[in-house]
Amino acid sequence: MNMLTTDGVDLRVEDLVKRFGRGSREFTAVDHVSFRLGAGETVGLVGESGSGKSTTVRCLMGLERPQAGSLVYNGLNLRRMTYRAERVFRSQVQMVFQDPYSSLDPRMTIGQIVSEPLRVHTDLDAAGRRARTVEMLERVGLDSAHVKRYPRSFSGGQRQRIAIARALVVRPRVLVCDEPVSALDVSVQAQVLNLIKDMQAEFGLSVLFIAHDLAVVRYLCDRLVILEKGRVVEQGTRAQVYEHPTHPYTRSLLEAVPRADPITERQRREARRRAAAALTPHIDKEIAA
Ligand SMILES: Nc1ncnc2c1ncn2[C@@H]1O[C@H](COP(=O)(O)OP(=O)(O)OP(=O)(O)O)[C@@H](O)[C@H]1O
Ligand SMILES: [Mg+2]
């Protein structure tokens, strides 16, 4: 049976372990992490800095080699892939990184950046690639007349739109987002989150969304996986985690971190409230609740 052509998404991470260093300096960054991502679902992987979020997804994407555990995508063992299986996985599972300033090649125009995955993963000719690129750029809210410009002439939020266009141009089933808005101004964070939410609905994507802040993912995720020091301390549906958190660490993530300077803290809360309010068109019910 050829599992690769199966429709839908069933991504399973089981007992994943990643250690760095050796001997007395050995450090376990990911400690028996397990979770699943199903078709059309958005799962949030949330924890403070250093909790192992990026390392988990780097193992998933084949950028790090774990010591133990299983990574299975639609029946395909990601730890032992044939060349062909890896190509299929790479076209179906795409990633958007945290820092849009370093993740786009400064020597490529945005037309080249967005169309490159089409060259690798499809047999579209140059005209077909150009049409898909223009369509995708417009879909993420960019002016397709700018295809010949370089990343340096775009803002952080626009660059993250370019990264999203590049990830989605091959019509993947899964989008992995590693803190895609944390490097952006609060004023544009909500726009980019809304774009991801729109794309998720339009393309029926499954999304694995990493954040260190439960406020950011509240309106995005169906389920949450809470990581502390490499371990999953809690996972559940959005309602379970936000309304009845069982672990003290989850509760601490839900509360605002106390800051030394009360003015800064007030401004920060206000900025978050504005960012959440800007998401309102999509989340009327949740805000009202
Ligand atoms: N290549 C590496 N070599 C050694 N230690 C590493 C390496 N990569 C990550 N680590 C360590 O593993 C731990 C988890 O790092 P990771 O980047 O996964 O955290 P994170 O949850 O993504 O944090 P952040 O929110 O800051 O991005 C950290 O203590 C980090 O220093
Ligand atoms: Mg990280």
Coordinates of C-alpha atoms and ligand atoms in Angstrom, one line a residue:
M1 CA 0.0 0.0 0.0
N2 CA 1.3 3.4 -0.8
M3 CA 0.8 5.5 2.3
L4 CA 2.1 8.7 0.6
T5 CA -1.0 9.3 -1.5
T6 CA -3.4 9.0 1.4
D7 CA -5.6 12.0 1.8
G8 CA -5.6 14.0 5.0
V9 CA -3.1 14.4 7.7
D10 CA -2.1 12.2 10.6
L11 CA 1.1 13.4 12.1
R12 CA 2.3 11.6 15.2
V13 CA 5.2 12.5 17.5
E14 CA 5.8 9.8 20.1
D15 CA 8.3 9.8 23.0
L16 CA 10.6 12.1 21.1
V17 CA 13.9 12.6 22.9
K18 CA 16.7 15.0 21.8
R19 CA 19.8 15.5 23.9
F20 CA 22.6 17.9 23.3
G21 CA 26.2 17.6 24.6
R22 CA 28.0 14.6 26.1
G23 CA 28.8 13.1 29.5
S24 CA 28.4 15.5 32.4
R25 CA 27.4 18.3 30.0
E26 CA 24.6 16.3 28.5
F27 CA 21.3 18.2 28.4
T28 CA 17.9 16.9 27.4
A29 CA 16.2 19.5 25.4
V30 CA 13.2 17.3 24.4
D31 CA 12.2 14.7 26.9
H32 CA 9.7 12.1 25.7
V33 CA 7.4 14.5 23.9
S34 CA 4.2 13.1 22.3
F35 CA 1.4 14.8 20.5
R36 CA -0.7 14.4 17.3
L37 CA -1.8 16.7 14.6
G38 CA -4.9 15.7 12.5
A39 CA -6.5 16.9 9.3
G40 CA -7.6 20.5 9.4
E41 CA -6.5 20.9 13.0
T42 CA -4.5 23.7 14.6
V43 CA -2.3 22.6 17.5
G44 CA -0.3 25.0 19.6
L45 CA 3.0 24.0 21.1
V46 CA 3.5 26.5 23.9
G47 CA 6.2 27.0 26.5
E48 CA 8.6 29.5 27.8
S49 CA 11.9 30.2 26.1
G50 CA 14.2 27.2 26.2
S51 CA 11.3 24.7 26.8
G52 CA 12.2 22.7 23.6
K53 CA 9.6 24.0 21.1
S54 CA 12.0 24.7 18.2
T55 CA 14.0 21.6 18.9
T56 CA 10.9 19.5 18.7
V57 CA 9.9 20.9 15.3
R58 CA 13.5 20.8 14.1
C59 CA 13.5 17.1 14.7
L60 CA 10.1 16.8 12.9
M61 CA 11.5 18.7 9.9
G62 CA 14.6 16.6 9.8
L63 CA 16.9 19.6 10.8
E64 CA 18.0 17.7 14.0
R65 CA 18.5 14.1 14.6
P66 CA 16.6 12.8 17.7
Q67 CA 18.1 10.1 20.0
A68 CA 14.8 8.3 20.5
G69 CA 11.1 8.4 19.7
S70 CA 9.0 8.0 16.6
L71 CA 7.9 10.6 14.0
V72 CA 5.3 9.4 11.7
Y73 CA 3.4 11.3 9.0
N74 CA 0.5 9.5 7.3
G75 CA 2.1 6.2 8.0
L76 CA 5.5 7.3 6.8
N77 CA 8.4 6.9 9.3
L78 CA 10.2 10.3 9.1
R79 CA 13.3 8.9 10.8
R80 CA 14.0 6.5 7.9
M81 CA 12.8 8.0 4.7
T82 CA 13.6 7.1 1.1
Y83 CA 14.6 9.9 -1.2
R84 CA 11.1 9.8 -2.8
A85 CA 9.3 9.8 0.5
E86 CA 11.3 12.8 1.7
R87 CA 10.4 14.7 -1.4
V88 CA 6.7 14.0 -0.8
F89 CA 7.0 15.0 2.9
R90 CA 8.9 18.2 1.9
S91 CA 6.1 19.2 -0.5
Q92 CA 3.3 18.4 1.9
V93 CA 4.8 19.9 5.1
Q94 CA 6.0 23.5 4.9
M95 CA 7.5 25.8 7.5
V96 CA 7.5 29.5 8.4
F97 CA 10.3 30.6 10.7
Q98 CA 10.4 33.2 13.5
D99 CA 12.7 35.7 12.0
P100 CA 11.6 37.1 8.6
Y101 CA 14.8 39.1 8.4
S102 CA 17.1 36.0 8.3
S103 CA 14.8 33.4 6.7
L104 CA 14.5 35.1 3.2
D105 CA 17.6 35.0 0.9
P106 CA 18.5 38.7 0.5
R107 CA 20.0 38.0 -3.0
M108 CA 16.7 36.7 -4.4
T109 CA 13.8 38.7 -5.6
I110 CA 10.5 37.9 -3.9
G111 CA 9.3 36.4 -7.2
Q112 CA 12.2 34.0 -7.1
I113 CA 11.7 33.3 -3.4
V114 CA 8.0 32.4 -3.8
S115 CA 8.4 30.4 -7.0
E116 CA 11.4 28.4 -6.0
P117 CA 9.4 25.6 -4.2
L118 CA 7.3 25.3 -7.4
R119 CA 10.5 24.5 -9.4
V120 CA 11.5 21.9 -6.9
H121 CA 8.1 20.2 -6.2
T122 CA 6.0 20.7 -9.4
D123 CA 6.5 20.3 -13.1
L124 CA 4.9 23.6 -13.9
D125 CA 6.7 25.5 -16.7
A126 CA 8.0 29.1 -16.2
A127 CA 4.7 30.7 -17.2
G128 CA 2.7 28.4 -14.9
R129 CA 5.1 29.1 -12.0
R130 CA 4.8 32.8 -12.6
A131 CA 1.0 32.7 -12.6
R132 CA 0.9 30.7 -9.3
T133 CA 3.4 33.1 -7.7
V134 CA 1.4 36.1 -8.7
E135 CA -1.8 34.5 -7.4
M136 CA -0.2 33.5 -4.1
L137 CA 1.4 36.9 -3.5
E138 CA -2.0 38.6 -4.0
R139 CA -3.7 36.0 -1.8
V140 CA -1.4 37.0 1.1
G141 CA -2.1 40.7 0.5
L142 CA 1.0 41.7 -1.4
D143 CA 1.2 43.7 -4.6
S144 CA 2.3 41.3 -7.3
A145 CA 3.8 44.2 -9.2
H146 CA 6.6 43.9 -6.6
V147 CA 7.9 40.5 -7.8
K148 CA 11.2 42.0 -8.9
R149 CA 11.9 43.7 -5.5
Y150 CA 14.3 42.3 -2.9
P151 CA 13.4 41.4 0.7
R152 CA 15.2 44.5 2.0
S153 CA 12.5 46.7 0.7
F154 CA 9.8 45.0 2.7
S155 CA 8.7 45.5 6.4
G156 CA 8.8 42.6 8.9
G157 CA 5.1 41.9 8.5
Q158 CA 5.4 42.0 4.7
R159 CA 8.3 39.6 4.8
Q160 CA 6.3 37.2 6.9
R161 CA 3.6 37.4 4.2
I162 CA 6.3 36.5 1.6
A163 CA 7.4 33.6 3.8
I164 CA 3.8 32.4 4.1
A165 CA 3.3 32.7 0.3
R166 CA 6.4 30.7 -0.2
A167 CA 5.3 28.0 2.2
L168 CA 1.8 27.8 0.7
V169 CA 2.5 28.1 -3.0
V170 CA 3.0 24.3 -3.3
R171 CA -0.4 23.7 -1.6
P172 CA 0.9 21.8 1.4
R173 CA -1.3 20.0 3.8
V174 CA 0.6 21.0 6.9
L175 CA 2.1 24.4 7.9
V176 CA 4.5 24.5 10.8
C177 CA 4.9 28.0 12.2
D178 CA 7.7 28.6 14.7
E179 CA 6.7 31.8 16.5
P180 CA 5.9 33.5 13.2
V181 CA 4.8 36.8 14.8
S182 CA 7.1 37.2 17.8
A183 CA 9.7 39.2 15.8
L184 CA 7.0 41.6 14.5
D185 CA 5.5 44.8 15.9
V186 CA 2.5 44.2 18.0
S187 CA 0.5 46.3 15.5
V188 CA 1.1 43.9 12.7
Q189 CA 1.0 40.6 14.7
A190 CA -2.8 40.4 14.5
Q191 CA -2.7 40.9 10.8
V192 CA -0.3 38.0 10.2
L193 CA -2.2 35.8 12.7
N194 CA -5.4 36.5 10.8
L195 CA -3.7 35.7 7.5
I196 CA -2.6 32.3 8.9
K197 CA -6.1 31.7 10.1
D198 CA -7.7 32.6 6.8
M199 CA -5.2 30.5 4.9
Q200 CA -5.9 27.6 7.3
A201 CA -9.6 27.8 6.5
E202 CA -9.2 28.4 2.7
F203 CA -6.7 25.6 2.1
G204 CA -7.9 23.2 4.9
L205 CA -4.5 23.2 6.3
S206 CA -3.3 21.5 9.5
V207 CA -1.2 23.9 11.5
L208 CA 1.4 23.3 14.1
F209 CA 1.8 26.7 15.8
I210 CA 4.6 27.4 18.2
A211 CA 4.3 30.3 20.7
H212 CA 5.7 31.2 24.1
D213 CA 2.5 33.1 24.9
L214 CA -0.9 31.6 25.4
A215 CA -2.6 34.9 24.6
V216 CA -1.3 34.8 21.0
V217 CA -2.6 31.3 20.2
R218 CA -5.9 31.6 22.1
Y219 CA -7.9 32.4 18.9
L220 CA -6.0 30.1 16.6
C221 CA -5.6 26.7 18.2
D222 CA -8.1 23.8 18.6
R223 CA -5.7 22.0 20.9
L224 CA -2.7 22.9 23.0
V225 CA 0.4 21.1 24.1
I226 CA 2.2 22.8 27.0
L227 CA 6.0 22.2 27.2
E228 CA 8.1 22.9 30.3
K229 CA 11.8 22.0 30.3
G230 CA 11.4 19.6 27.4
R231 CA 8.4 17.8 28.9
V232 CA 4.7 17.9 28.0
V233 CA 3.1 19.0 31.3
E234 CA -0.4 19.4 29.9
Q235 CA -2.3 18.9 26.7
G236 CA -6.0 19.4 25.8
T237 CA -8.6 21.2 23.9
R238 CA -8.6 25.0 23.9
A239 CA -11.5 25.0 26.4
Q240 CA -9.8 22.6 28.7
V241 CA -6.5 24.5 28.8
Y242 CA -7.8 28.0 29.0
E243 CA -10.7 27.4 31.3
H244 CA -9.5 24.5 33.5
P245 CA -5.7 24.4 33.4
T246 CA -4.5 21.5 35.5
H247 CA -0.8 22.3 35.8
P248 CA 0.6 25.2 37.8
Y249 CA 3.0 26.0 34.9
T250 CA 0.1 26.3 32.5
R251 CA -1.6 28.7 35.0
S252 CA 1.6 30.7 35.2
L253 CA 1.7 31.0 31.4
L254 CA -1.9 32.2 31.4
E255 CA -1.2 35.0 33.9
A256 CA 0.7 38.1 32.8
V257 CA 4.3 37.9 33.8
P258 CA 4.9 40.5 36.5
R259 CA 7.3 43.3 35.4
A260 CA 9.4 45.5 37.5
D261 CA 8.1 48.6 35.8
P262 CA 4.3 49.0 36.2
I263 CA 4.0 51.5 33.3
T264 CA 5.8 49.1 30.9
E265 CA 3.5 46.3 32.1
R266 CA 0.4 48.4 31.6
Q267 CA 1.6 49.3 28.1
R268 CA 2.3 45.7 27.3
R269 CA -1.1 44.6 28.5
E270 CA -2.7 47.4 26.5
A271 CA -0.8 46.4 23.4
R272 CA -1.9 42.8 23.8
R273 CA -5.5 43.9 24.2
R274 CA -5.3 45.9 21.0
A275 CA -3.7 42.9 19.2
A276 CA -6.5 40.7 20.4
A277 CA -9.1 43.2 19.5
A278 CA -7.7 43.5 16.0
L279 CA -8.5 39.8 15.6
T280 CA -12.1 40.4 16.4
P281 CA -13.5 39.9 12.8
H282 CA -12.7 36.3 13.2
I283 CA -13.4 35.7 16.8
D284 CA -16.5 37.6 17.8
K285 CA -17.8 34.8 19.8
E286 CA -14.6 34.2 21.8
I287 CA -14.2 37.8 22.7
A288 CA -17.8 38.0 23.8
A289 CA -17.4 34.9 25.9
Ligands
LIG1 N1 22.3 22.9 18.8 C1 22.1 23.0 20.1 N2 23.2 22.7 20.9 C2 23.0 22.7 22.3 N3 21.9 23.1 22.9 C3 20.9 23.4 22.2 C4 20.9 23.4 20.7 N4 19.7 23.8 20.3 C5 18.9 24.1 21.3 N5 19.6 23.8 22.5 C6 19.1 24.0 23.8 O1 17.9 23.3 24.0 C7 17.0 24.0 24.8 C8 15.7 24.1 24.0 O2 15.9 25.0 23.0 P1 14.8 25.4 21.9 O3 15.4 26.3 20.9 O4 14.1 24.2 21.4 O5 13.8 26.2 22.9 P2 12.5 27.0 22.5 O6 11.4 26.5 23.3 O7 12.3 27.0 21.0 O8 12.8 28.5 23.0 P3 12.5 30.0 22.4 O9 11.1 30.3 22.8 O10 13.5 30.9 23.0 O11 12.7 29.9 20.9 C9 17.6 25.3 25.2 O12 18.2 25.2 26.5 C10 18.7 25.4 24.1 O13 19.8 26.2 24.6
MG2 MG 12.3 28.5 19.5

